[in-house]
Short mmCIF file of C-alpha atoms in Angstrom, two decimals:
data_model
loop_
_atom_site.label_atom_id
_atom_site.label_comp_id
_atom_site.label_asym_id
_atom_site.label_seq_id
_atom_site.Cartn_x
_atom_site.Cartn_y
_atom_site.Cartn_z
CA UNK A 496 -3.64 -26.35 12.79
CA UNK A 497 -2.68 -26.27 8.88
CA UNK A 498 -6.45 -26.99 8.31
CA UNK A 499 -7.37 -23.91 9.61
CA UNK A 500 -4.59 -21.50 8.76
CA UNK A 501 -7.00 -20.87 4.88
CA UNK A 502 -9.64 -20.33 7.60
CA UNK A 503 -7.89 -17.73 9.77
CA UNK A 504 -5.96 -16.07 5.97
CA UNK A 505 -9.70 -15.49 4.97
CA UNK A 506 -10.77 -13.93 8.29
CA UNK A 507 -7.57 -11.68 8.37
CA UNK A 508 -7.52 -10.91 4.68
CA UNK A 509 -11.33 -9.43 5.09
CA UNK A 510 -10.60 -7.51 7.80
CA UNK A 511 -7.69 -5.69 6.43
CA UNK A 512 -9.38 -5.52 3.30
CA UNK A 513 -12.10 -3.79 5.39
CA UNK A 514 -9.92 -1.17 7.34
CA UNK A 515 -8.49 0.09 3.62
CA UNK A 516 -11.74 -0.14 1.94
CA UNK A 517 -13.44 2.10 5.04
CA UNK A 518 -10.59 3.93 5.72
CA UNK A 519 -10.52 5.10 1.83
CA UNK A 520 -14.12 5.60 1.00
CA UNK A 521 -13.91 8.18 4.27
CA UNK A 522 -11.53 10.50 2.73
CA UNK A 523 -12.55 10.06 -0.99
CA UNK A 524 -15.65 12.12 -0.60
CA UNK A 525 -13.42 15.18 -0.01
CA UNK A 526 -10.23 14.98 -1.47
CA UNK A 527 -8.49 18.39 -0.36
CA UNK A 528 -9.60 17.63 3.08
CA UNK A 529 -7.47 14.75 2.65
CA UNK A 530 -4.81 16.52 1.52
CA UNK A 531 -5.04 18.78 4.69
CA UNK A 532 -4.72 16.26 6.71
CA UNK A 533 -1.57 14.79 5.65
CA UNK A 534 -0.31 18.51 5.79
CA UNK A 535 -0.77 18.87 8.73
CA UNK A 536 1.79 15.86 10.04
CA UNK A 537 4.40 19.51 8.46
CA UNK A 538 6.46 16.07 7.05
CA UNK A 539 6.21 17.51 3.27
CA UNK A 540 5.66 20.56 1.50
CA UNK A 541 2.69 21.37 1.41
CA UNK A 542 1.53 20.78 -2.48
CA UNK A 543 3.40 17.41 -2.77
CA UNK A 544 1.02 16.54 0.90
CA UNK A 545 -1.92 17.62 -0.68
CA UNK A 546 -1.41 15.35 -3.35
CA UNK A 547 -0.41 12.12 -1.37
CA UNK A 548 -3.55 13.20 0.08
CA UNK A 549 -5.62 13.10 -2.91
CA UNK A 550 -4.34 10.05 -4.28
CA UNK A 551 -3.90 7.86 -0.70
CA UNK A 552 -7.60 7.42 -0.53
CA UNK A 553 -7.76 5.72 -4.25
CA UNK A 554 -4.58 3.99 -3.05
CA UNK A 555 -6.27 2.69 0.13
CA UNK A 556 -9.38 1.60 -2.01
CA UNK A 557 -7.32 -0.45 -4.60
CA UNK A 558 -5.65 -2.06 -2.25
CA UNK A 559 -8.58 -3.28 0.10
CA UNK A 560 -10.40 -4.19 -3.14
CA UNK A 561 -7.37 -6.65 -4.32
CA UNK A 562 -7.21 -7.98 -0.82
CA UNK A 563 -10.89 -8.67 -1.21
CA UNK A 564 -11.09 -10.72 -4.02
CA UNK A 565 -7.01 -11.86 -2.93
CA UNK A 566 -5.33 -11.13 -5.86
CA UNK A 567 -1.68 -11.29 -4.94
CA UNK A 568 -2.32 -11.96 -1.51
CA UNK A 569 1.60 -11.88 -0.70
CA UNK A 570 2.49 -8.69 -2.75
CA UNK A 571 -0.32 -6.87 -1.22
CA UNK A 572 -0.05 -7.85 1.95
CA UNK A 573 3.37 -6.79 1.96
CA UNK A 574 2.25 -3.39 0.49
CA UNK A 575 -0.36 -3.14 3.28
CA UNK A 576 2.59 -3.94 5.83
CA UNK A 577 4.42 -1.17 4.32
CA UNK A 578 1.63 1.11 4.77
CA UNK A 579 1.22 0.44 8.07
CA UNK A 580 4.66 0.85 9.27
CA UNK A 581 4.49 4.13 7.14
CA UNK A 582 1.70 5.47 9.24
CA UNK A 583 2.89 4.43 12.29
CA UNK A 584 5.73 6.01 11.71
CA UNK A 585 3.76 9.38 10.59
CA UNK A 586 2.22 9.16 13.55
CA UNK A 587 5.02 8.71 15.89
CA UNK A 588 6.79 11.84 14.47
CA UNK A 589 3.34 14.02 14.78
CA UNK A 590 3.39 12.75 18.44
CA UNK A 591 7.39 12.99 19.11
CA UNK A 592 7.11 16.86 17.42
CA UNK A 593 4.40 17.60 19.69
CA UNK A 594 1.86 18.39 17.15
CA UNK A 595 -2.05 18.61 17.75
CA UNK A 596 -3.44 16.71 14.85
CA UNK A 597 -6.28 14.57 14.24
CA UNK A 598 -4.48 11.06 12.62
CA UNK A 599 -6.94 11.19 10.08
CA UNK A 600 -6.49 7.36 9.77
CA UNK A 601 -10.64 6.99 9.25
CA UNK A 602 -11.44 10.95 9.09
CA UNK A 603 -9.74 13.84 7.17
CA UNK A 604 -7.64 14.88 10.04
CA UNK A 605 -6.46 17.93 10.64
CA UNK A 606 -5.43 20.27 13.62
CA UNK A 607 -7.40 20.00 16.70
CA UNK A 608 -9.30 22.77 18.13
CA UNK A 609 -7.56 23.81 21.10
CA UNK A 610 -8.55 22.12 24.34
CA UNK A 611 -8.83 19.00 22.34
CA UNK A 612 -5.77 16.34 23.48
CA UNK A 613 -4.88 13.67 20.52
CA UNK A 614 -4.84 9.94 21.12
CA UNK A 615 -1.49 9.27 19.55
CA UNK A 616 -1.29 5.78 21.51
CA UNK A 617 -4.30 3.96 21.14
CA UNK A 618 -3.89 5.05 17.17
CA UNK A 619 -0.54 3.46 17.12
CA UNK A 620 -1.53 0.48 19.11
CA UNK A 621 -4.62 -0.19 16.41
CA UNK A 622 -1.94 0.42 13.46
CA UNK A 623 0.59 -2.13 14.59
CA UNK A 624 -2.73 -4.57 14.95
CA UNK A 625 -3.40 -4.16 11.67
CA UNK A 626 0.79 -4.60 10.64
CA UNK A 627 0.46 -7.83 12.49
CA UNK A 628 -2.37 -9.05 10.21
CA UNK A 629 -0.29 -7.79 7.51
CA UNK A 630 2.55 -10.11 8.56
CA UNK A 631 0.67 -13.00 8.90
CA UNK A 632 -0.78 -12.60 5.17
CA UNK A 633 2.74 -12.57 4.10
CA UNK A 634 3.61 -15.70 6.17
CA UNK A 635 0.45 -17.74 5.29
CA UNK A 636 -1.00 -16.00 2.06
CA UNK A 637 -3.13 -19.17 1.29
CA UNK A 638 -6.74 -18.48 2.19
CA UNK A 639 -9.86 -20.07 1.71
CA UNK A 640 -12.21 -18.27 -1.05
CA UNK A 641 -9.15 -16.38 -3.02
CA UNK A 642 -8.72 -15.43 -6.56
CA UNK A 643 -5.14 -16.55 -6.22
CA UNK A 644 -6.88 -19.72 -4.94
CA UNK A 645 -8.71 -20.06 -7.78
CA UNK A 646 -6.06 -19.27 -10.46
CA UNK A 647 -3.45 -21.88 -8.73
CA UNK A 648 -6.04 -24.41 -8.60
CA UNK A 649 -4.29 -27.65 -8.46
CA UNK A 650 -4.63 -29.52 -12.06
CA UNK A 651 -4.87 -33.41 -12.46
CA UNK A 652 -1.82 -35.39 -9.96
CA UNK A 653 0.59 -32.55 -9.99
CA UNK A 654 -0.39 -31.35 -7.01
CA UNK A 655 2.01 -30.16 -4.68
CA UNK A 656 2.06 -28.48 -1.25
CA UNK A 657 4.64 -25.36 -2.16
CA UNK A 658 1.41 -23.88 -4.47
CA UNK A 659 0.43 -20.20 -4.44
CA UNK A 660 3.20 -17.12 -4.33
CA UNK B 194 14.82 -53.01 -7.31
CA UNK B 195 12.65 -50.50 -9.83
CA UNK B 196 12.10 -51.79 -13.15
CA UNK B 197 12.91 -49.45 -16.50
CA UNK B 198 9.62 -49.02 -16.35
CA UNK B 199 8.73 -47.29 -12.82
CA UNK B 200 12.53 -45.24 -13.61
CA UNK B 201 11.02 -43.38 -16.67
CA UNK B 202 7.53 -42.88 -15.03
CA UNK B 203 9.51 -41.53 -12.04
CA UNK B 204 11.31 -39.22 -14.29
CA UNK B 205 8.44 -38.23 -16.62
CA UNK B 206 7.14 -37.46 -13.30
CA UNK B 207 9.64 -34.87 -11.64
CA UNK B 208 9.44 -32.98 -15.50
CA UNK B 209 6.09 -32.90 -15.08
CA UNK B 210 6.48 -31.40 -11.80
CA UNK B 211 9.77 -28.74 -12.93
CA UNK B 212 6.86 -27.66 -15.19
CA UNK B 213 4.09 -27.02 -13.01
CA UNK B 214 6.18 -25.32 -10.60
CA UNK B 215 7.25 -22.82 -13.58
CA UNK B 216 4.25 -22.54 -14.72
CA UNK B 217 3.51 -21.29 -11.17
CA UNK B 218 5.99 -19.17 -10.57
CA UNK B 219 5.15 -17.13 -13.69
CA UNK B 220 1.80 -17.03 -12.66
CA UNK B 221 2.75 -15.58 -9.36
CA UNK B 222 4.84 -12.87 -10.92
CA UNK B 223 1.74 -11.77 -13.47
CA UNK B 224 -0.61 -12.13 -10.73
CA UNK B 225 2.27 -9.63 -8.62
CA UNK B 226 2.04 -7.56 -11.73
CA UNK B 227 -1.30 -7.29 -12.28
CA UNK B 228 -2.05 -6.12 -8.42
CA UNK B 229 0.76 -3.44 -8.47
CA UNK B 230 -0.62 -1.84 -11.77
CA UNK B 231 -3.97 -1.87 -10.63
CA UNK B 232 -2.71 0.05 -7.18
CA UNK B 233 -0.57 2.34 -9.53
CA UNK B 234 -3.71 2.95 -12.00
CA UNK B 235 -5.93 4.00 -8.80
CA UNK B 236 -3.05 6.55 -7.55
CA UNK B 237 -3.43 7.94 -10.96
CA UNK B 238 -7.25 7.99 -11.10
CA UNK B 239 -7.15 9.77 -7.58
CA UNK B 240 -4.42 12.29 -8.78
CA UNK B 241 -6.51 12.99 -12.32
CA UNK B 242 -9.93 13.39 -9.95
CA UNK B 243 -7.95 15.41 -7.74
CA UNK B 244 -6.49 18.04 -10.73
CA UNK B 245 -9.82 18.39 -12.04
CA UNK B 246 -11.60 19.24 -9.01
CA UNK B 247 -9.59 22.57 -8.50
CA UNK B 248 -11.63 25.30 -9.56
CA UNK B 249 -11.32 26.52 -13.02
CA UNK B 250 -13.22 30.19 -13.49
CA UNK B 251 -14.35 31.91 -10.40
CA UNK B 252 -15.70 34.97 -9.68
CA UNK B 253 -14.15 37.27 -6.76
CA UNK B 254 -16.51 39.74 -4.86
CA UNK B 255 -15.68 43.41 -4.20
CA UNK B 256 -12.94 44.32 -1.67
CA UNK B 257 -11.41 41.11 -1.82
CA UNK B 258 -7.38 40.92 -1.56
CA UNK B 259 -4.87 40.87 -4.30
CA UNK B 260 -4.69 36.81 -5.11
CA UNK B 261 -8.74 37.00 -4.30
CA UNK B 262 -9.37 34.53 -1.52
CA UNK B 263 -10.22 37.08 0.96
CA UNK B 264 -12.21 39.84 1.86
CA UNK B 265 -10.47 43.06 3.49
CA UNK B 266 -11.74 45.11 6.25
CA UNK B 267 -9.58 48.70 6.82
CA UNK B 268 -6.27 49.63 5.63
CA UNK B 269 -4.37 49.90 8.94
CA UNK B 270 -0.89 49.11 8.55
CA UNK B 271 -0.60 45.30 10.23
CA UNK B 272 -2.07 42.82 8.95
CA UNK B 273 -4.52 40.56 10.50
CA UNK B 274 -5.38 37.43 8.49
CA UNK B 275 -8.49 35.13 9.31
CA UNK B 276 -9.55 31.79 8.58
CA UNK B 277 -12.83 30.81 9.66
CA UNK B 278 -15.71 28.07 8.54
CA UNK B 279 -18.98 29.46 9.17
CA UNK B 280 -20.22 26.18 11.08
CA UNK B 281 -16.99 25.62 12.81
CA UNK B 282 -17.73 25.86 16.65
CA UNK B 283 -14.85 27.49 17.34
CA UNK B 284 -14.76 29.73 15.00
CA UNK B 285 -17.65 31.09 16.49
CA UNK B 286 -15.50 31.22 19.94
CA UNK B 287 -13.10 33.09 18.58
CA UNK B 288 -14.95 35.43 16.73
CA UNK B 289 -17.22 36.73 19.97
CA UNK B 290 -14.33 36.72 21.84
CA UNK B 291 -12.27 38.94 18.90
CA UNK B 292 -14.99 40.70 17.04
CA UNK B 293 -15.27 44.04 19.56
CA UNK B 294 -11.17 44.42 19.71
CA UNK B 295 -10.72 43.56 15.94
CA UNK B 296 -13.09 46.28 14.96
CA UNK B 297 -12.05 48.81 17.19
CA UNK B 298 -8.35 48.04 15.86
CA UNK B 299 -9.96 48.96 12.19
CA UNK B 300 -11.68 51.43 13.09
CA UNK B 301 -8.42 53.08 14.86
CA UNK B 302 -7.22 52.32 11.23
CA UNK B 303 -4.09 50.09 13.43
CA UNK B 304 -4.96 46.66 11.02
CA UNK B 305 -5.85 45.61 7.92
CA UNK B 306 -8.15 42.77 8.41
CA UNK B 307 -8.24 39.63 5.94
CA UNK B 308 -11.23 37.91 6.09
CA UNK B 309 -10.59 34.19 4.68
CA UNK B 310 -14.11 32.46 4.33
CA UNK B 311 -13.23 28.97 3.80
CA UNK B 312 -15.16 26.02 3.65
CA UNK B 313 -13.94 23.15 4.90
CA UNK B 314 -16.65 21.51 7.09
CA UNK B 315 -19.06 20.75 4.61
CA UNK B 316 -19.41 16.96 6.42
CA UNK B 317 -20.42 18.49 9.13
CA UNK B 318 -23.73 19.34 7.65
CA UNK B 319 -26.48 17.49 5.83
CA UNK B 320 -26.59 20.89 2.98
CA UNK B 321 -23.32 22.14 2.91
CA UNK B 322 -23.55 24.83 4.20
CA UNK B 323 -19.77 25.96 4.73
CA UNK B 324 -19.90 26.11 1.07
CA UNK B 325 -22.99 27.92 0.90
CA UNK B 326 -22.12 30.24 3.83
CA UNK B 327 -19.07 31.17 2.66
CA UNK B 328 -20.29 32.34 -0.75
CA UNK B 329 -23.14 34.04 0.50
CA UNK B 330 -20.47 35.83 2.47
CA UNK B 331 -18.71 36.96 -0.95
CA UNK B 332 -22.36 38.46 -2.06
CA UNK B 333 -22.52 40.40 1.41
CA UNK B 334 -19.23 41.70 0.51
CA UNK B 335 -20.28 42.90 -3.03
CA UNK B 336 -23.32 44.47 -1.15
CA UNK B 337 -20.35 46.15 1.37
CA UNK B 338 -21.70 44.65 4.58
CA UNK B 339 -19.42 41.62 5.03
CA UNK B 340 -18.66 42.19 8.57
CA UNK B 341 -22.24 42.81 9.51
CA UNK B 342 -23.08 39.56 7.68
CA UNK B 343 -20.11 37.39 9.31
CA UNK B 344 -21.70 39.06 12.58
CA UNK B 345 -25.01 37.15 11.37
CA UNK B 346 -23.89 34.55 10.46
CA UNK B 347 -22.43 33.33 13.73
CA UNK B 348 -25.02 34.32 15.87
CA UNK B 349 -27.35 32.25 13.42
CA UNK B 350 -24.70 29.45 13.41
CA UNK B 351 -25.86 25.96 12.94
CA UNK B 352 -25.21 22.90 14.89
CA UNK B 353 -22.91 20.67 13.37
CA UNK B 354 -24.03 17.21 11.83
CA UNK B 355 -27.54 19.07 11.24
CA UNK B 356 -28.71 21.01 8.24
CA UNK B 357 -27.70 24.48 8.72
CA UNK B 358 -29.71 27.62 7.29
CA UNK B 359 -30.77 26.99 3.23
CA UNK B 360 -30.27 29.17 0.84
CA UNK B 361 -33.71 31.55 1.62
CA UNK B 362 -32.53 31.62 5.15
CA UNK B 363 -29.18 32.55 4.54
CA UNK B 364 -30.95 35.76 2.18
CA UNK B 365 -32.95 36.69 4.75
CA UNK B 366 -30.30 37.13 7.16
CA UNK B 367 -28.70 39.32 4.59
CA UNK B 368 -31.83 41.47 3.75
CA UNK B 369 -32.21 41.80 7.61
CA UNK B 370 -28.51 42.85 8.09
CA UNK B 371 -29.38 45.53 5.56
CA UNK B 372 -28.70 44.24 2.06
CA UNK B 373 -30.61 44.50 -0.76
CA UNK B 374 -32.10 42.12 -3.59
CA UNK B 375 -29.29 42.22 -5.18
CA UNK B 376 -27.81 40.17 -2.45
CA UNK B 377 -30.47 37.86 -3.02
CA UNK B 378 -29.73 37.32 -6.44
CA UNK B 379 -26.62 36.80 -6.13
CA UNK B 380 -27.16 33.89 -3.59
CA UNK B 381 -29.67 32.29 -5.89
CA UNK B 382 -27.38 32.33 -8.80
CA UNK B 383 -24.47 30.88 -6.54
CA UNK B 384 -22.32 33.55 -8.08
CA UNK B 385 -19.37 32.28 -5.66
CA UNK B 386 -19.35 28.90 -5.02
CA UNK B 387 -16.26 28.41 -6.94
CA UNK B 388 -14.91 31.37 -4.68
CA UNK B 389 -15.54 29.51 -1.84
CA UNK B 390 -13.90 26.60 -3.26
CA UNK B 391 -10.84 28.77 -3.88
CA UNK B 392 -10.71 30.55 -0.55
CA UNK B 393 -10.74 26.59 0.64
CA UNK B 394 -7.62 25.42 -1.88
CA UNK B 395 -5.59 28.50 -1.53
CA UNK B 396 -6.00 28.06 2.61
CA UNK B 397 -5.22 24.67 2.12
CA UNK B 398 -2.32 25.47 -0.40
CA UNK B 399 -0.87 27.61 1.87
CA UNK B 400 -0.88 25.39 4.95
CA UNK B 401 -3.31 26.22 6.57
CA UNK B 402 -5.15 22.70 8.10
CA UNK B 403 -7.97 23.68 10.15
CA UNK B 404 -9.84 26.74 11.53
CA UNK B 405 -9.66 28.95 13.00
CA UNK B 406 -6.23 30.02 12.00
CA UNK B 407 -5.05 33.76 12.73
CA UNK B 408 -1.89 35.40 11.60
CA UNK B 409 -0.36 39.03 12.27
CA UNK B 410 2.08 40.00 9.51
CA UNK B 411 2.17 36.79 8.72
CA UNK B 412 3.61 35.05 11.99
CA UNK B 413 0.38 32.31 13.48
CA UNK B 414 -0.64 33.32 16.96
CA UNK B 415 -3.45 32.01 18.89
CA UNK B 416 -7.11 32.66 18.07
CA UNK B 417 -7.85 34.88 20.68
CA UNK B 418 -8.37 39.39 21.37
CA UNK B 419 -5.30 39.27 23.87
CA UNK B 420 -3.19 37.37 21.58
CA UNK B 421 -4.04 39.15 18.33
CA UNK B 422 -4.09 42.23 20.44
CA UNK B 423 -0.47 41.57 21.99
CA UNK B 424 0.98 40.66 18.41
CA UNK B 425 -0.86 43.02 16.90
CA UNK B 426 1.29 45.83 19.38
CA UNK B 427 4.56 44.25 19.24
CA UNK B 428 4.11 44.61 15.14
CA UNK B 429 2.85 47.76 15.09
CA UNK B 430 5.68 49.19 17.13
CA UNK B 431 3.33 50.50 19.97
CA UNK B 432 4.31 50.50 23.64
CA UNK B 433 2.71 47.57 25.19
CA UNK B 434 -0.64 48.04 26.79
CA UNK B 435 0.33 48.81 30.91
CA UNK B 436 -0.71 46.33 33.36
CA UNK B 437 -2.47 47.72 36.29
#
């Protein structure tokens, strides 16, 4: 099993490398669109939420970029954890409040033309997948093909089996 | 029993290992560093991207409202604000459904009608054409048909993910709804594109996430005659319409 845990880190750190990287380059094309969409959750005024929307697409890119090359792999994971629960939590609220809001999670969001019913659960349900990969990078941040990998790479006989943060 | 020997390579040995795992440590913390500044230096880029993208000088067509993100229809004491995206499905809904009882309620000189022309939707075709729309709306107002050209406008309404109507179509419409060439100028020098781009930011600004969004003196009701009508009453002060 230990011989494949760098195996199943890679896989995981890809994919959730993947979700920010898509997830961002969705909303960057249109920043205030963005911004709409996070007022719409009604969870801040509405010129701070316009510009966590602005910014949490260049957020979401940065951060699926370092867990593509796995820089950090345990700090970012643990920022992508954060994240998640964040959203979840965003989410919940919009859903608990009754609101009729696109998540705009991979779109810019937004209120729903009437008529239209918003799928609060299976949104959450795909967010805590993606906290669980989170969690496991924290657990087992050693993956195979990692920049953190490469900068910890053991020298000469010092090698021990505690390497990598 | 260990010689002297094996003792001091033992204990050369666990230095040598104190310092590797130091060494390691510190590299974990820069490598920590390094990742959180990078995150912190894209929030930055994003919010820098995201102040210059407002619009800086814009031009604002005839009969627009005071802060110039609107056009206004009548002078009727309540006041009847729209938002509405040209290719926005039901925006078209709303406006067939509303467009006979809003202009009677003009014309009766009962509401001031706000006409916010915001475009939003441009991913939802290949041209963007909210954009485009919505300024060529600001040209039919300096030509004083706005209504007649937001009447066009819908019926001509694209489907959304295609192209919708280019910049010739969108002047013909106008010079068939009665305006002029200078109409058509105006749409070929995009004289308000930045409008539209304000109308958008000062609807998003002031909360306003998707369209269509109505309000009566300022209170949000539903995007429909009966509502608009009923709030539209109940402000106004007039007995309520009788029910059979």
């Amino acid at each position: 099993m230990k011989r494949f845990l760098p195996w199943i880190g890679l896989l995981v750190r890809l994919g959730l490398a993947g979700v920010f990287i898509v997830a961002g380059a969705l909303k960057v094309t249109d920043l205030p669109a963005s911004g709409r969409a996070v007022v719409a959750y009604e969870l801040m005024p509405t010129n701070v939420a316009m510009t966590v929307g602005a910014i949490q697409p260049f957020f979401e890119l940065m951060l699926g970029a370092l867990l593509l090359i796995g820089l950090a792999t345990r700090v970012t994971a643990l920022i992508s954890a954060l994240t998640m629960v964040a959203f979840i939590a965003g989410i919940t609220s919009a859903w608990a409040r009754g609101l009729n809001i696109d998540c705009g999670c991979f779109s810019k969001g937004g209120h729903l033309p009437p008529g239209v019913t918003p799928n609060y659960l299976p949104e959450i349900l795909r967010d805590i997948g993606f906290l669980a990969m989170a969690i496991f990078l924290m657990l087992y941040p050693v993956s195979r093909f990692s920049l953190d990998g490469w900068i910890n790479k053991p020298e000469g006989d010092v090698r021990t089996d505690d390497e990598q943060a | 029993m260990m010689s002297k020997r094996e003792d001091r390579r033992a204990a050369a040995r666990v230095v040598r290992e104190q310092l590797a795992r130091e060494k390691r440590r510190k590299r974990a913390i820069w490598t920590s560093v390094t990742a959180v500044l990078v995150i912190v230096i894209g929030g930055f880029i994003g919010w820098g991207v995201y102040a210059n993208q407002k619009a800086g000088k814009v031009n604002v067509p005839t009969g627009a409202n005071k802060d110039g993100n609107a056009v206004v229809t009548g002078s009727g004491p309540v006041v009847v604000e729209d938002y509405i995206d040209f290719i926005c499905p039901y925006c078209k809904v709303f406006h067939d459904d509303a467009k006979d009882e809003l202009t009677r309620l003009v014309s009766e000189n009962k509401i001031t009608l706000v006409t916010h022309p915001v475009a939003y939707l441009d991913r939802f075709s290949t041209n963007r054409y909210s954009t485009r729309s919505s300024a060529a709306s600001g040209c039919a107002a300096d030509g004083g048909r706005f209504t007649e050209y937001v009447d066009a406008l819908f019926t001509n309404q694209p489907a959304e993910g295609s192209a919708g109507p280019d910049d010739a179509q969108l002047i013909s419409l106008g010079l068939q709804a009665g305006l002029t060439e200078e109409f058509s100028q105006c749409v070929k020098d995009k004289r308000y594109v930045t409008w539209a781009k304000k109308v958008s930011d000062d609807a998003g600004a002031a909360g306003v996430t998707g369209t269509p969004t109505v309000f009566v003196n300022g209170k949000k009701v539903q995007a429909n005659a009966a509502a608009i009508v009923a709030a539209v009453n109940e402000a106004g002060g007039a007995a309520p319409t009788p029910t059979s």
